[in-house]
Coordinates of C-alpha atoms in Angstrom, one line a residue:
X1 CA 12.7 17.8 -93.8
X2 CA 16.5 17.3 -94.2
X3 CA 18.5 14.4 -92.9
X4 CA 20.1 16.5 -90.2
X5 CA 16.7 17.6 -88.9
X6 CA 15.5 14.0 -89.0
X7 CA 18.4 12.8 -86.9
X8 CA 18.0 15.6 -84.4
X9 CA 14.3 14.9 -84.0
X10 CA 15.0 11.2 -83.5
X11 CA 17.5 11.9 -80.8
X12 CA 15.2 14.4 -79.0
X13 CA 12.3 11.9 -79.3
X14 CA 14.5 9.2 -77.6
X15 CA 15.3 11.5 -74.7
X16 CA 11.6 12.5 -74.3
X17 CA 10.5 8.8 -74.3
X18 CA 13.2 8.0 -71.7
X19 CA 11.9 10.8 -69.4
X20 CA 8.3 9.6 -69.9
X21 CA 9.1 6.1 -69.0
X22 CA 10.9 7.2 -65.9
X23 CA 7.6 8.7 -64.6
X24 CA 5.5 5.5 -64.9
X25 CA 4.4 3.7 -61.8
X26 CA 6.3 0.4 -61.2
X27 CA 4.5 -2.8 -62.1
X28 CA 4.5 -5.8 -59.8
X29 CA 6.9 -8.4 -61.2
X30 CA 5.3 -11.8 -61.9
X31 CA 6.4 -14.8 -59.9
X32 CA 8.3 -17.5 -61.7
X33 CA 6.4 -20.7 -62.2
X34 CA 6.8 -24.1 -63.9
X35 CA 4.5 -26.4 -65.7
X36 CA 4.1 -29.7 -63.7
X37 CA 1.4 -31.6 -65.5
X38 CA 0.1 -31.3 -69.1
X39 CA -2.9 -33.2 -70.5
X40 CA -3.2 -32.8 -74.3
X41 CA -6.5 -33.1 -76.1
X42 CA -7.1 -33.2 -79.8
X43 CA -7.3 -29.4 -80.1
X44 CA -6.1 -27.9 -76.8
X45 CA -4.2 -28.7 -73.6
X46 CA -4.8 -28.5 -69.9
X47 CA -1.8 -27.3 -67.9
X48 CA -1.2 -27.5 -64.2
X49 CA 1.4 -24.8 -63.2
X50 CA 2.9 -24.4 -59.7
X51 CA 4.6 -21.5 -58.0
X52 CA 5.7 -20.4 -54.5
X53 CA 5.2 -17.0 -53.0
X54 CA 6.0 -15.3 -49.7
X55 CA 2.9 -13.6 -48.3
X56 CA 1.9 -11.5 -45.3
X57 CA -1.2 -11.6 -43.3
X58 CA -4.2 -9.9 -44.8
X59 CA -5.5 -9.5 -48.3
X60 CA -2.9 -9.8 -51.0
X61 CA -2.7 -10.2 -54.8
X62 CA -0.1 -12.5 -56.3
X63 CA 0.9 -12.3 -60.0
X64 CA 2.1 -15.5 -61.6
X65 CA 3.9 -15.4 -64.9
X66 CA 5.0 -17.9 -67.5
X67 CA 1.4 -18.3 -68.9
X68 CA 0.5 -18.3 -72.5
X69 CA -1.5 -15.5 -74.0
X70 CA -3.8 -18.2 -75.5
X71 CA -5.1 -19.3 -72.1
X72 CA -8.9 -19.7 -71.8
X73 CA -10.0 -17.0 -69.3
X74 CA -13.1 -19.0 -68.4
X75 CA -11.2 -22.2 -67.4
X76 CA -8.7 -20.9 -64.8
X77 CA -8.7 -22.5 -61.4
X78 CA -6.3 -21.7 -58.5
X79 CA -5.5 -23.6 -55.3
X80 CA -3.3 -22.7 -52.5
X81 CA -1.5 -24.7 -49.8
X82 CA -0.6 -22.8 -46.7
X83 CA -2.2 -20.3 -44.3
X84 CA -4.4 -18.7 -46.9
X85 CA -7.4 -19.3 -49.1
X86 CA -8.0 -18.2 -52.7
X87 CA -10.8 -15.6 -53.2
X88 CA -10.4 -14.9 -57.0
X89 CA -8.3 -15.8 -60.0
X90 CA -8.2 -14.0 -63.3
X91 CA -6.1 -13.6 -66.4
X92 CA -4.6 -10.2 -67.3
X93 CA -2.9 -9.5 -70.5
X94 CA -0.3 -6.7 -70.8
X95 CA 0.9 -5.1 -74.0
X96 CA 4.6 -4.2 -74.0
X97 CA 6.6 -2.4 -76.6
X98 CA 10.0 -4.1 -77.0
X99 CA 12.8 -2.3 -78.9
X100 CA 14.2 -4.1 -81.8
X101 CA 17.8 -3.3 -80.7
X102 CA 19.5 -2.8 -77.4
X103 CA 20.8 0.5 -76.0
X104 CA 24.4 0.0 -77.2
X105 CA 23.3 -0.8 -80.7
X106 CA 21.0 2.2 -80.8
X107 CA 23.8 4.5 -79.6
X108 CA 26.1 3.1 -82.3
X109 CA 23.4 3.9 -84.9
X110 CA 23.0 7.4 -83.5
X111 CA 26.7 8.0 -83.9
X112 CA 26.6 6.7 -87.4
X113 CA 23.6 8.9 -88.2
X114 CA 25.4 12.0 -86.8
X115 CA 28.5 11.2 -88.8
X116 CA 26.4 10.9 -91.9
X117 CA 24.8 14.3 -91.2
X118 CA 28.3 15.8 -90.8
X119 CA 29.3 14.3 -94.2
X120 CA 26.1 15.9 -95.7
X121 CA 27.0 19.3 -94.2
X122 CA 30.6 19.1 -95.6
X123 CA 29.3 18.0 -99.0
X124 CA 26.9 21.0 -99.0
X125 CA 29.9 23.4 -98.3
X126 CA 31.9 21.8 -101.1
X127 CA 29.0 22.0 -103.5
X128 CA 28.5 25.7 -102.6
X129 CA 32.2 26.5 -103.3
X130 CA 32.2 24.6 -106.6
X131 CA 28.9 26.3 -107.7
X132 CA 30.4 29.7 -107.0
X133 CA 33.6 28.9 -109.0
X134 CA 31.5 27.6 -111.9
X135 CA 29.4 30.8 -111.9
X136 CA 32.5 33.0 -111.8
X137 CA 34.0 31.1 -114.8
X138 CA 30.8 31.5 -116.8
X139 CA 30.7 35.2 -116.0
X140 CA 34.4 35.6 -117.2
X141 CA 33.6 33.8 -120.4
X142 CA 30.6 36.0 -121.0
X143 CA 32.5 39.2 -120.2
X144 CA 35.4 38.2 -122.5
X145 CA 33.1 37.6 -125.4
X146 CA 31.4 41.0 -124.9
X147 CA 34.8 42.8 -124.8
X148 CA 36.1 41.0 -128.0
X149 CA 32.9 42.0 -129.9
X150 CA 33.6 45.7 -129.3
X151 CA 37.1 45.7 -131.0
X152 CA 37.0 47.0 -134.6
X153 CA 37.9 44.5 -137.3
X154 CA 40.7 46.6 -138.7
X155 CA 42.6 46.6 -135.3
X156 CA 42.6 42.7 -135.0
X157 CA 46.3 41.9 -135.7
X158 CA 47.7 38.5 -135.9
X159 CA 49.6 38.8 -132.6
X160 CA 46.5 40.1 -130.8
X161 CA 44.4 37.3 -132.2
X162 CA 46.9 34.7 -130.9
X163 CA 46.9 36.3 -127.4
X164 CA 43.1 36.2 -127.5
X165 CA 43.1 32.5 -128.5
X166 CA 45.4 31.7 -125.6
X167 CA 43.3 33.7 -123.1
X168 CA 40.1 32.0 -124.4
X169 CA 41.7 28.5 -124.0
X170 CA 42.6 29.4 -120.4
X171 CA 39.1 30.6 -119.7
X172 CA 37.6 27.4 -121.2
X173 CA 40.0 25.2 -119.2
X174 CA 39.1 27.1 -116.0
X175 CA 35.3 26.8 -116.8
X176 CA 35.7 23.0 -117.5
X177 CA 37.6 22.5 -114.3
X178 CA 34.9 24.4 -112.3
X179 CA 32.1 22.4 -114.0
X180 CA 33.9 19.1 -113.2
X181 CA 34.4 20.2 -109.6
X182 CA 30.7 21.1 -109.3
X183 CA 29.6 17.7 -110.8
X184 CA 31.9 15.9 -108.4
X185 CA 30.5 17.9 -105.5
X186 CA 26.9 17.2 -106.5
X187 CA 27.7 13.4 -106.7
X188 CA 29.3 13.5 -103.3
X189 CA 26.3 15.4 -101.9
X190 CA 23.9 12.9 -103.3
X191 CA 25.9 10.0 -101.9
X192 CA 26.2 11.6 -98.5
X193 CA 22.4 12.3 -98.6
X194 CA 21.7 8.7 -99.4
X195 CA 23.9 7.4 -96.6
X196 CA 22.3 9.8 -94.2
X197 CA 18.8 8.6 -95.2
X198 CA 19.9 5.0 -94.7
X199 CA 21.4 5.8 -91.3
X200 CA 18.2 7.6 -90.3
X201 CA 16.1 4.6 -91.5
X202 CA 18.2 2.1 -89.5
X203 CA 18.0 4.3 -86.4
X204 CA 14.2 4.6 -86.8
X205 CA 13.9 0.8 -87.2
X206 CA 16.1 0.2 -84.2
X207 CA 14.0 2.5 -82.1
X208 CA 10.7 1.0 -83.3
X209 CA 8.8 -0.9 -80.6
X210 CA 7.3 -4.2 -81.5
X211 CA 4.2 -5.0 -79.6
X212 CA 4.5 -8.0 -77.3
X213 CA 1.6 -9.4 -75.3
X214 CA 2.3 -11.0 -72.0
X215 CA -0.3 -12.9 -70.0
X216 CA -0.2 -13.3 -66.2
X217 CA -2.7 -14.8 -63.7
X218 CA -3.6 -12.7 -60.8
X219 CA -4.6 -14.6 -57.7
X220 CA -6.3 -12.8 -54.8
X221 CA -5.4 -14.4 -51.4
X222 CA -6.8 -14.0 -47.9
X223 CA -3.8 -14.8 -45.8
X224 CA -4.2 -15.6 -42.1
X225 CA -0.5 -15.5 -41.1
X226 CA 2.9 -14.6 -42.6
X227 CA 4.7 -17.4 -44.5
X228 CA 5.2 -19.1 -47.8
X229 CA 2.4 -20.6 -49.8
X230 CA 2.3 -23.0 -52.8
X231 CA 0.0 -22.0 -55.7
X232 CA -1.4 -24.5 -58.1
X233 CA -3.0 -23.1 -61.3
X234 CA -5.0 -25.2 -63.7
X235 CA -6.1 -23.8 -67.0
X236 CA -6.6 -24.7 -70.7
X237 CA -4.7 -23.3 -73.6
X238 CA -5.0 -23.5 -77.4
X239 CA -2.3 -24.1 -80.0
X240 CA -1.5 -27.6 -78.6
X241 CA -2.7 -31.0 -79.8
X242 CA -1.7 -34.6 -80.3
X243 CA -2.4 -37.5 -82.6
X244 CA -1.7 -41.2 -82.2
X245 CA 0.8 -42.9 -84.4
X246 CA 1.9 -46.6 -84.6
X247 CA 4.9 -48.6 -85.6
X248 CA 4.3 -52.3 -86.4
X249 CA 7.4 -54.5 -86.7
X250 CA 6.9 -58.1 -88.1
X251 CA 9.5 -60.5 -86.6
X252 CA 10.2 -64.2 -87.0
X253 CA 7.5 -66.7 -86.1
X254 CA 4.6 -64.4 -87.0
X255 CA 5.2 -62.1 -84.0
X256 CA 4.3 -58.4 -84.4
X257 CA 5.6 -55.8 -82.0
X258 CA 3.2 -52.8 -82.1
X259 CA 4.4 -49.5 -80.6
X260 CA 2.0 -46.6 -80.1
X261 CA 3.4 -43.1 -80.1
X262 CA 1.7 -39.9 -79.1
X263 CA 2.8 -37.2 -81.6
X264 CA 2.4 -33.9 -79.9
X265 CA 2.8 -30.3 -81.1
X266 CA 2.6 -27.0 -79.1
X267 CA 3.1 -23.4 -80.0
X268 CA 1.7 -21.8 -76.9
X269 CA 4.8 -19.8 -76.0
X270 CA 5.1 -21.7 -72.7
X271 CA 8.1 -23.8 -71.5
X272 CA 7.1 -27.4 -70.9
X273 CA 10.2 -29.0 -69.5
X274 CA 10.2 -32.3 -67.6
X275 CA 6.4 -32.3 -67.4
X276 CA 4.2 -35.3 -66.6
X277 CA 2.3 -35.7 -69.9
X278 CA -1.0 -37.4 -70.5
X279 CA -2.8 -37.7 -73.9
X280 CA -6.6 -37.8 -73.8
X281 CA -9.2 -38.5 -76.5
X282 CA -11.9 -36.6 -74.7
X283 CA -13.4 -33.5 -76.3
X284 CA -13.7 -30.8 -73.7
X285 CA -16.4 -28.2 -74.4
X286 CA -18.5 -25.8 -72.4
X287 CA -21.6 -25.9 -74.7
X288 CA -22.8 -28.1 -77.5
X289 CA -24.5 -26.8 -80.6
X290 CA -27.3 -28.9 -82.0
X291 CA -27.1 -29.9 -85.6
X292 CA -29.0 -27.7 -88.1
X293 CA -32.2 -29.3 -89.5
X294 CA -33.3 -28.5 -93.0
X295 CA -36.1 -29.8 -95.2
X296 CA -35.3 -32.7 -97.5
X297 CA -37.6 -32.1 -100.6
X298 CA -38.6 -35.2 -102.4
X299 CA -40.3 -35.1 -105.9
X300 CA -42.4 -37.8 -107.4
X301 CA -43.6 -38.3 -111.0
X302 CA -45.2 -41.1 -113.0
X303 CA -43.1 -43.2 -115.2
X304 CA -43.6 -43.0 -119.0
X305 CA -44.8 -46.2 -120.8
X306 CA -41.3 -46.6 -122.2
X307 CA -39.7 -46.4 -118.8
X308 CA -42.2 -48.9 -117.4
X309 CA -41.3 -51.3 -120.2
X310 CA -37.6 -51.4 -119.5
X311 CA -35.0 -51.3 -116.7
X312 CA -31.8 -49.2 -117.3
X313 CA -29.0 -50.8 -115.3
X314 CA -26.1 -48.7 -114.1
X315 CA -22.7 -50.0 -113.2
X316 CA -20.8 -48.3 -110.4
X317 CA -17.7 -48.8 -108.3
X318 CA -18.7 -49.3 -104.7
X319 CA -16.3 -48.8 -101.8
X320 CA -17.1 -51.3 -99.0
X321 CA -16.7 -49.5 -95.6
X322 CA -16.1 -52.1 -92.9
X323 CA -15.4 -51.4 -89.2
X324 CA -13.2 -54.4 -89.0
X325 CA -13.1 -58.1 -89.7
X326 CA -16.7 -59.2 -90.0
X327 CA -17.8 -56.6 -87.5
X328 CA -20.5 -54.8 -89.5
X329 CA -20.3 -51.6 -91.5
X330 CA -19.7 -47.9 -90.7
X331 CA -21.7 -44.9 -91.9
X332 CA -18.5 -42.9 -92.7
X333 CA -15.1 -44.1 -93.8
X334 CA -13.1 -41.8 -91.6
X335 CA -13.9 -40.2 -88.2
X336 CA -12.9 -36.6 -87.6
X337 CA -10.2 -35.9 -84.9
X338 CA -9.0 -38.8 -82.8
X339 CA -11.2 -41.9 -83.3
X340 CA -11.5 -43.5 -79.9
X341 CA -14.6 -45.6 -80.6
X342 CA -16.8 -43.3 -78.6
X343 CA -15.2 -43.9 -75.2
X344 CA -12.6 -41.3 -73.9
X345 CA -9.2 -42.8 -73.3
X346 CA -6.2 -41.4 -71.4
X347 CA -2.6 -42.5 -72.3
X348 CA 0.3 -41.5 -70.1
X349 CA 3.9 -41.1 -70.9
X350 CA 6.2 -43.4 -69.1
X351 CA 8.6 -40.6 -68.1
X352 CA 8.6 -36.8 -67.9
X353 CA 9.0 -35.2 -71.3
X354 CA 10.1 -31.8 -72.7
X355 CA 7.8 -30.4 -75.4
X356 CA 9.4 -27.3 -77.1
X357 CA 7.1 -24.4 -78.2
X358 CA 8.2 -24.4 -81.8
X359 CA 5.4 -26.2 -83.5
X360 CA 7.6 -29.1 -84.4
X361 CA 6.2 -32.7 -83.7
X362 CA 7.6 -34.6 -80.7
X363 CA 6.9 -38.4 -80.5
X364 CA 6.3 -39.9 -77.1
X365 CA 6.0 -43.6 -76.6
X366 CA 2.9 -44.5 -74.6
X367 CA 2.1 -48.2 -75.3
X368 CA 4.2 -51.2 -76.5
X369 CA 2.6 -54.6 -77.0
X370 CA 3.5 -57.9 -78.7
X371 CA 0.8 -59.7 -80.7
X372 CA 0.7 -63.1 -82.3
X373 CA -0.2 -62.9 -86.0
X374 CA -1.3 -65.2 -88.8
X375 CA 0.8 -64.1 -91.8
X376 CA -0.3 -64.9 -95.3
X377 CA 0.2 -63.7 -98.9
X378 CA -2.8 -62.0 -100.4
X379 CA -3.2 -61.2 -104.1
X380 CA -5.5 -58.7 -105.9
X381 CA -4.7 -59.4 -109.5
X382 CA -7.2 -56.9 -110.9
X383 CA -5.5 -54.1 -108.9
X384 CA -1.9 -55.1 -108.6
X385 CA 0.3 -57.8 -110.2
X386 CA 2.0 -58.7 -106.9
X387 CA 1.6 -60.5 -103.6
X388 CA 1.2 -58.5 -100.4
X389 CA 2.2 -59.7 -97.0
X390 CA -0.8 -59.5 -94.7
X391 CA -0.8 -60.2 -90.9
X392 CA -4.1 -60.9 -89.1
X393 CA -3.9 -60.1 -85.4
X394 CA -6.1 -59.9 -82.4
X395 CA -5.9 -57.1 -79.9
X396 CA -5.9 -59.4 -76.9
X397 CA -3.5 -59.9 -74.0
X398 CA -1.3 -63.0 -73.9
X399 CA -2.0 -65.4 -71.1
X400 CA -0.7 -64.0 -67.9
X401 CA -0.8 -60.4 -69.0
X402 CA -3.1 -57.6 -67.9
X403 CA -6.0 -56.7 -70.1
X404 CA -5.1 -54.4 -72.9
X405 CA -6.9 -51.3 -74.1
X406 CA -8.0 -50.5 -77.6
X407 CA -5.9 -49.3 -80.5
X408 CA -6.5 -45.8 -81.6
X409 CA -7.0 -44.9 -85.2
X410 CA -4.0 -43.3 -86.9
X411 CA -1.1 -43.7 -89.3
X412 CA 1.0 -46.8 -89.0
X413 CA 4.6 -47.5 -90.2
X414 CA 5.2 -51.1 -91.2
X415 CA 8.6 -52.8 -90.9
X416 CA 9.8 -56.3 -91.5
X417 CA 12.7 -56.8 -89.2
X418 CA 14.8 -53.7 -89.3
X419 CA 13.6 -52.5 -92.7
X420 CA 10.8 -50.0 -93.1
X421 CA 8.5 -51.3 -95.9
X422 CA 5.7 -48.8 -96.0
X423 CA 3.1 -46.6 -94.4
X424 CA -0.6 -47.1 -94.0
X425 CA -3.7 -46.5 -91.8
X426 CA -5.0 -48.3 -88.8
X427 CA -8.6 -48.0 -87.9
X428 CA -9.9 -48.1 -84.3
X429 CA -9.5 -51.6 -82.9
X430 CA -11.3 -52.4 -79.6
X431 CA -10.0 -54.8 -77.0
X432 CA -10.2 -58.4 -78.2
X433 CA -11.1 -57.5 -81.8
X434 CA -9.2 -58.8 -84.8
X435 CA -7.5 -56.5 -87.4
X436 CA -5.2 -56.7 -90.4
X437 CA -1.9 -55.0 -91.2
X438 CA 0.1 -55.0 -94.4
X439 CA 3.8 -55.5 -94.6
X440 CA 4.8 -54.7 -98.2
X441 CA 5.1 -57.1 -101.1
X442 CA 6.8 -60.5 -101.7
X443 CA 9.0 -60.1 -104.7
X444 CA 9.2 -63.8 -105.4
X445 CA 5.5 -64.0 -106.6
X446 CA 4.5 -63.0 -110.1
X447 CA 0.9 -62.6 -111.2
X448 CA -0.8 -62.2 -114.6
X449 CA -4.5 -61.9 -115.2
X450 CA -6.7 -62.4 -118.3
X451 CA -10.5 -62.2 -118.9
X452 CA -12.4 -64.0 -121.7
X453 CA -16.0 -62.9 -122.5
X454 CA -18.7 -64.6 -124.5
X455 CA -22.0 -62.9 -125.3
X456 CA -25.3 -64.6 -126.4
X457 CA -28.6 -62.9 -127.3
X458 CA -31.9 -64.8 -126.8
X459 CA -34.7 -64.7 -129.3
X460 CA -37.0 -62.7 -127.0
X461 CA -34.3 -60.0 -126.4
X462 CA -32.5 -61.4 -123.3
X463 CA -28.7 -61.3 -123.0
X464 CA -26.4 -63.8 -121.4
X465 CA -22.7 -62.9 -120.8
X466 CA -20.2 -65.5 -119.7
X467 CA -16.8 -64.3 -118.4
X468 CA -13.9 -66.5 -117.5
X469 CA -11.1 -65.1 -115.3
X470 CA -7.7 -66.7 -115.4
X471 CA -4.9 -65.9 -112.9
X472 CA -1.4 -67.1 -113.7
X473 CA 0.7 -67.6 -110.6
X474 CA 4.5 -68.0 -110.5
X475 CA 6.8 -68.7 -107.5
X476 CA 10.4 -67.7 -108.3
X477 CA 11.7 -68.7 -104.9
X478 CA 12.8 -72.2 -103.6
X479 CA 10.3 -72.2 -100.7
X480 CA 6.6 -72.9 -101.0
X481 CA 4.0 -70.2 -100.5
X482 CA 0.4 -70.2 -99.4
X483 CA -1.6 -67.6 -101.4
X484 CA -5.0 -66.0 -100.9
X485 CA -6.3 -64.7 -104.2
X486 CA -9.1 -62.1 -104.1
X487 CA -11.2 -61.3 -107.2
X488 CA -14.6 -59.7 -107.7
X489 CA -17.7 -60.1 -109.7
X490 CA -20.7 -57.8 -110.2
X491 CA -23.5 -57.8 -107.7
X492 CA -27.1 -57.2 -109.0
X493 CA -29.6 -55.2 -107.1
X494 CA -32.5 -55.7 -109.5
X495 CA -34.5 -58.9 -110.3
X496 CA -34.1 -58.4 -114.1
X497 CA -30.4 -59.1 -113.9
X498 CA -29.0 -62.4 -112.4
X499 CA -25.4 -63.1 -111.7
X500 CA -24.2 -66.7 -111.1
X501 CA -20.8 -68.0 -110.2
X502 CA -19.9 -71.1 -112.2
X503 CA -16.8 -73.3 -112.6
X504 CA -15.4 -72.0 -109.3
X505 CA -13.8 -75.0 -107.7
X506 CA -11.8 -73.8 -104.7
X507 CA -13.4 -70.3 -104.7
X508 CA -15.9 -68.8 -102.4
X509 CA -18.0 -65.6 -102.9
X510 CA -19.5 -63.2 -100.2
X511 CA -22.5 -60.9 -100.3
X512 CA -20.3 -58.0 -101.6
X513 CA -19.2 -60.0 -104.7
X514 CA -15.6 -60.7 -103.5
X515 CA -14.4 -64.1 -104.8
X516 CA -11.6 -65.6 -102.7
X517 CA -9.5 -68.7 -103.2
X518 CA -6.6 -70.3 -101.2
X519 CA -3.9 -72.1 -103.1
X520 CA -0.5 -73.7 -102.3
X521 CA 2.4 -72.8 -104.7
X522 CA 5.6 -74.8 -104.4
X523 CA 9.1 -73.6 -105.0
X524 CA 9.8 -72.7 -108.6
X525 CA 6.2 -73.7 -109.5
X526 CA 3.7 -72.0 -111.8
X527 CA 0.0 -72.5 -111.6
X528 CA -3.1 -71.3 -113.4
X529 CA -6.4 -70.9 -111.4
X530 CA -9.7 -69.8 -113.0
X531 CA -13.4 -69.2 -112.3
X532 CA -16.3 -68.2 -114.4
X533 CA -19.5 -66.3 -113.8
X534 CA -22.6 -65.6 -115.9
X535 CA -24.7 -62.4 -116.2
X536 CA -28.3 -63.0 -117.4
X537 CA -30.5 -60.0 -118.3
X538 CA -34.1 -60.2 -119.3
X539 CA -35.5 -58.5 -122.4
X540 CA -36.6 -55.4 -120.4
X541 CA -33.1 -54.7 -119.0
X542 CA -30.6 -52.4 -120.6
X543 CA -27.1 -53.3 -119.5
X544 CA -24.3 -50.7 -119.3
X545 CA -21.7 -53.0 -120.9

């Protein structure tokens, strides 16, 4: 199919489509509505949308627009205020075909395509003329060669030969000119054909209809009298969520200002402007699926005599998962979704918000509280040669204030004064519970750590290992510092291996093997603190070190 035929077919198809659309039955235009209240959950949102409609007495159906296509059909509720009652409410989705370009742009492309087709037609005529001239020149050359071949050799005089050479040169020049004109016409024809194809492609792309799904809520009303009614629609929609985020600012005097933000996202396609926003940790669901149960196969075998005669000890790094400060342990280190401690909470924005439907995060301040903190410098010499600023706080109201709710788990940004010093995580903290926050490092403290080891073997095969840990502390500032140094020693789980802390004046050890000591370090002072521990293994124990 040529470019001209493609353009004609496209224009005729446009006219036919226009006639077909003119015969369709008119569709009831949806009523405009606005979102009034939005409650965001961890994986969806509940929207309350309001609209007003003028109704007449009798049974009537009202179509409300502005609804996302991701609305849950099963969770739609409708209420009406006025001389009517709601008999049914349902979601209807309509598929539309939107043109990529408008009418004026399409007409401009049509004119461009027609002009391209005219250029193709003109190029075809020029190519036809050039081809005929080229063919005529070739025929003249062939006829001239045949006539020359019939002349006897004896009659070929010098003057005749010169005339023939001149005639041959003229024929060659005419043929070359015809070939050049034909080549130029072919190039122009190819260029015009390419432009016509591009114009036809742009026209086809402009006329292409992109599918667009629009959702509306149809509300059936039983109206008792003419008038105006107010409709309130409540539904849940996907593609919207929120997560808590905190900002902890350490000020003078050990006061921490803790601000909680609700970071919300939505890509529902709805307009949420000046809505009353709430942020809930509840997990709405219609049904719950029980966990799958599977067999846990255990195998048992007898130990060999060699295995019964010795104990192979393994050394492993153990992460201590704690729920807080001396509040027990937790089965998992991190809870999925929003960790609310098992009790649903609802946080409310202080003012109406606008949440754009672009998938970008929007922070909304929900809680601001001031807490008193005990600030100290903690050191973990084995892990890092520096001193960290740690604040120990209690999530409790100051005297005269109302009771405070819990702190939700989430990321926390730490700042000292007006300077941001780092980011971290905050676990769930209930009301009245203590917790810790880190606020970067103190550059004035320098730490160096060494370990000395002595190993003795007993006559009967036992092993005794003595290790001495030395920590060198230096204060480069002029003010004194109070330091909390935390070290660790191995913890034995078998009777064949004993671990004892020795020479540990000023140190304490807990059940997890953490050794802590509190020391005062004056300005421009250096100090060395140390402790020792022994590892005793019986002859039947095989140590991993």
